Amino acid sequence: MDGVSVVLRPGMVHAIVGENGAGKSTTLRMLAGAERPDSGVMTLDDARYAPPSVIGAAALGVSLVYQEITINRSLTVAENIFIDRLRQFAGSLGFVDRRRMELAAQAILERIGAQISVSADIGSLNLGELKCIEIARALSTNPKILLLDESTAYLDHREVQAVLGVISELKGQGMTVAFVSHHLD
């Protein structure tokens, strides 16, 4: 990649569209701290932005949803949403307060209009619902910017409409969204 410039504005959905191999996903991975650029400068809120990792980017308000489904089918819906932050629900004895975690997960799912229950059997959910859980996972870090990498690539029409509905909800809530696709429609 050479000479890439991206400006993301608050409360807008930005489509990053191009052919396969054009660098769309690489750009998102750099913004999300999954890859480091060789040169150039990134800024966030007028300050230099160089996240050391995906976790570091999330701490700064930038979350990425990858193209591939990353759901662990042996975990519950709520556990998949908070997989890397289960400790925040630990009680005084160190055990996870499942009820508190499930309430927090359900609140995020409701925020995006996903018709998914935290008690749903993860194995019975379709790809669109699994993608919504991944979006909920990204939103559980309270990002300012949500990066979606080909989030509709393997979904059928109904599932695509569900994910696009979530994106519309987030835009309405003032979220900045960057959406990568090679499908112009």
Tab-separated table of C-alpha atoms in Angstrom:
chain	number	residue	atom	x	y	z
A	1	MET	CA	0.000	0.000	0.000
A	2	ASP	CA	1.219	3.451	-0.817
A	3	GLY	CA	-0.276	6.895	-0.374
A	4	VAL	CA	-3.432	5.854	1.460
A	5	SER	CA	-5.438	8.596	3.126
A	6	VAL	CA	-8.613	7.939	5.090
A	7	VAL	CA	-10.699	10.479	6.998
A	8	LEU	CA	-13.522	9.113	9.129
A	9	ARG	CA	-16.183	11.561	10.252
A	10	PRO	CA	-18.323	11.078	13.376
A	11	GLY	CA	-21.842	9.774	12.890
A	12	MET	CA	-21.238	8.620	9.326
A	13	VAL	CA	-20.927	5.297	7.564
A	14	HIS	CA	-17.899	5.272	5.282
A	15	ALA	CA	-17.796	2.658	2.536
A	16	ILE	CA	-14.329	1.534	1.543
A	17	VAL	CA	-14.871	-0.245	-1.749
A	18	GLY	CA	-12.434	-1.777	-4.185
A	19	GLU	CA	-11.271	-4.910	-5.912
A	20	ASN	CA	-9.846	-7.873	-4.038
A	21	GLY	CA	-6.231	-7.188	-3.160
A	22	ALA	CA	-6.615	-3.394	-3.213
A	23	GLY	CA	-5.596	-3.018	0.460
A	24	LYS	CA	-8.998	-2.384	2.042
A	25	SER	CA	-8.627	-4.968	4.806
A	26	THR	CA	-4.990	-4.037	5.399
A	27	THR	CA	-6.043	-0.418	5.908
A	28	LEU	CA	-8.604	-1.465	8.520
A	29	ARG	CA	-6.105	-3.728	10.273
A	30	MET	CA	-3.695	-0.791	10.523
A	31	LEU	CA	-6.417	1.448	11.931
A	32	ALA	CA	-7.289	-1.293	14.449
A	33	GLY	CA	-3.726	-1.950	15.596
A	34	ALA	CA	-3.558	-5.451	14.081
A	35	GLU	CA	-0.836	-4.344	11.638
A	36	ARG	CA	1.673	-1.522	11.808
A	37	PRO	CA	2.228	0.825	8.901
A	38	ASP	CA	5.809	1.151	7.639
A	39	SER	CA	5.480	4.907	7.366
A	40	GLY	CA	3.007	7.737	7.579
A	41	VAL	CA	1.014	9.206	10.417
A	42	MET	CA	-2.354	8.313	11.862
A	43	THR	CA	-4.275	10.690	14.091
A	44	LEU	CA	-7.330	10.320	16.271
A	45	ASP	CA	-9.028	13.388	17.754
A	46	ASP	CA	-6.134	15.556	16.524
A	47	ALA	CA	-3.539	13.488	18.420
A	48	ARG	CA	-0.994	11.035	17.040
A	49	TYR	CA	-2.520	7.557	16.928
A	50	ALA	CA	-0.287	4.474	16.883
A	51	PRO	CA	-2.073	1.635	18.671
A	52	PRO	CA	0.329	-1.107	19.816
A	53	SER	CA	-2.301	-3.823	19.358
A	54	VAL	CA	-5.983	-4.484	18.754
A	55	ILE	CA	-6.529	-4.274	22.513
A	56	GLY	CA	-4.664	-0.957	22.576
A	57	ALA	CA	-6.819	0.373	19.729
A	58	ALA	CA	-9.983	-0.726	21.538
A	59	ALA	CA	-8.809	1.146	24.634
A	60	LEU	CA	-8.502	4.241	22.413
A	61	GLY	CA	-12.003	3.751	20.985
A	62	VAL	CA	-11.419	1.796	17.766
A	63	SER	CA	-12.846	-1.720	17.294
A	64	LEU	CA	-12.587	-4.088	14.335
A	65	VAL	CA	-14.940	-6.877	13.235
A	66	TYR	CA	-13.062	-9.278	10.970
A	67	GLN	CA	-14.450	-10.819	7.792
A	68	GLU	CA	-14.164	-14.370	9.125
A	69	ILE	CA	-16.619	-15.584	11.737
A	70	THR	CA	-14.697	-15.748	15.021
A	71	ILE	CA	-17.420	-17.180	17.231
A	72	ASN	CA	-16.436	-19.957	19.628
A	73	ARG	CA	-19.322	-22.414	19.382
A	74	SER	CA	-18.517	-23.975	22.760
A	75	LEU	CA	-19.240	-20.674	24.533
A	76	THR	CA	-22.526	-18.911	25.221
A	77	VAL	CA	-23.667	-15.783	23.394
A	78	ALA	CA	-22.662	-13.608	26.374
A	79	GLU	CA	-19.266	-15.313	26.729
A	80	ASN	CA	-18.570	-14.716	23.029
A	81	ILE	CA	-19.371	-11.023	23.454
A	82	PHE	CA	-17.096	-10.583	26.485
A	83	ILE	CA	-14.541	-13.311	25.677
A	84	ASP	CA	-11.478	-11.181	26.357
A	85	ARG	CA	-12.967	-9.292	29.299
A	86	LEU	CA	-14.691	-11.925	31.459
A	87	ARG	CA	-12.753	-10.653	34.494
A	88	GLN	CA	-14.848	-7.491	34.565
A	89	PHE	CA	-17.737	-9.704	35.711
A	90	ALA	CA	-15.783	-11.508	38.432
A	91	GLY	CA	-17.222	-11.412	41.929
A	92	SER	CA	-15.242	-11.178	45.145
A	93	LEU	CA	-14.311	-14.880	44.980
A	94	GLY	CA	-13.161	-14.612	41.360
A	95	PHE	CA	-16.131	-16.414	39.800
A	96	VAL	CA	-17.906	-14.819	36.851
A	97	ASP	CA	-21.254	-13.293	37.768
A	98	ARG	CA	-23.104	-14.860	34.840
A	99	ARG	CA	-26.322	-12.940	35.444
A	100	ARG	CA	-24.553	-9.569	35.342
A	101	MET	CA	-22.630	-10.601	32.212
A	102	GLU	CA	-25.811	-11.808	30.478
A	103	LEU	CA	-27.657	-8.575	31.317
A	104	ALA	CA	-24.788	-6.520	29.878
A	105	ALA	CA	-24.647	-8.684	26.736
A	106	GLN	CA	-28.421	-8.513	26.221
A	107	ALA	CA	-28.319	-4.716	26.565
A	108	ILE	CA	-25.763	-4.484	23.746
A	109	LEU	CA	-27.769	-6.828	21.520
A	110	GLU	CA	-30.880	-4.737	22.130
A	111	ARG	CA	-28.934	-1.546	21.432
A	112	ILE	CA	-28.238	-2.741	17.904
A	113	GLY	CA	-31.698	-4.168	17.380
A	114	ALA	CA	-30.505	-7.771	17.163
A	115	GLN	CA	-33.292	-10.218	17.901
A	116	ILE	CA	-30.947	-12.623	19.686
A	117	SER	CA	-31.303	-13.872	23.237
A	118	VAL	CA	-28.210	-14.461	25.350
A	119	SER	CA	-29.762	-17.827	26.224
A	120	ALA	CA	-29.940	-18.870	22.543
A	121	ASP	CA	-28.098	-22.016	21.518
A	122	ILE	CA	-25.126	-20.653	19.576
A	123	GLY	CA	-25.228	-23.690	17.265
A	124	SER	CA	-28.735	-22.808	16.089
A	125	LEU	CA	-27.868	-19.260	14.971
A	126	ASN	CA	-27.394	-18.320	11.315
A	127	LEU	CA	-24.357	-16.467	9.923
A	128	GLY	CA	-26.090	-13.080	10.127
A	129	GLU	CA	-26.868	-13.616	13.808
A	130	LEU	CA	-23.283	-14.731	14.474
A	131	LYS	CA	-22.033	-11.571	12.730
A	132	CYS	CA	-24.355	-9.496	14.942
A	133	ILE	CA	-22.783	-11.158	18.003
A	134	GLU	CA	-19.352	-10.185	16.688
A	135	ILE	CA	-20.545	-6.608	16.197
A	136	ALA	CA	-21.899	-6.698	19.763
A	137	ARG	CA	-18.455	-7.924	20.919
A	138	ALA	CA	-16.824	-4.952	19.208
A	139	LEU	CA	-19.397	-2.584	20.708
A	140	SER	CA	-18.841	-3.986	24.197
A	141	THR	CA	-15.611	-1.963	24.313
A	142	ASN	CA	-17.614	1.277	23.780
A	143	PRO	CA	-15.784	2.360	20.625
A	144	LYS	CA	-16.045	5.705	18.899
A	145	ILE	CA	-15.139	4.037	15.610
A	146	LEU	CA	-16.340	0.644	14.399
A	147	LEU	CA	-14.452	-0.982	11.535
A	148	LEU	CA	-16.292	-3.714	9.616
A	149	ASP	CA	-14.197	-5.822	7.239
A	150	GLU	CA	-16.345	-7.499	4.580
A	151	SER	CA	-18.977	-8.212	7.229
A	152	THR	CA	-21.566	-9.241	4.629
A	153	ALA	CA	-19.298	-11.313	2.349
A	154	TYR	CA	-20.672	-14.748	3.241
A	155	LEU	CA	-24.207	-13.813	4.230
A	156	ASP	CA	-27.447	-14.391	2.365
A	157	HIS	CA	-29.759	-11.492	1.465
A	158	ARG	CA	-31.773	-11.631	4.719
A	159	GLU	CA	-28.604	-11.811	6.825
A	160	VAL	CA	-27.081	-8.887	4.891
A	161	GLN	CA	-30.194	-6.839	5.595
A	162	ALA	CA	-29.870	-7.644	9.330
A	163	VAL	CA	-26.244	-6.468	9.447
A	164	LEU	CA	-27.034	-3.343	7.404
A	165	GLY	CA	-29.876	-2.638	9.840
A	166	VAL	CA	-27.381	-2.803	12.714
A	167	ILE	CA	-25.096	-0.381	10.876
A	168	SER	CA	-28.019	1.989	10.357
A	169	GLU	CA	-28.859	1.805	14.083
A	170	LEU	CA	-25.263	2.614	14.997
A	171	LYS	CA	-25.161	5.553	12.586
A	172	GLY	CA	-28.355	6.844	14.198
A	173	GLN	CA	-26.613	6.635	17.569
A	174	GLY	CA	-23.742	8.810	16.275
A	175	MET	CA	-21.200	6.009	15.801
A	176	THR	CA	-18.504	6.340	13.144
A	177	VAL	CA	-18.468	3.237	10.944
A	178	ALA	CA	-16.031	2.208	8.226
A	179	PHE	CA	-17.433	-0.607	6.116
A	180	VAL	CA	-15.208	-2.514	3.707
A	181	SER	CA	-16.734	-4.359	0.792
A	182	HIS	CA	-15.958	-5.401	-2.740
A	183	HIS	CA	-19.692	-5.553	-3.512
A	184	LEU	CA	-20.764	-2.188	-4.890
A	185	ASP	CA	-24.480	-2.783	-4.287
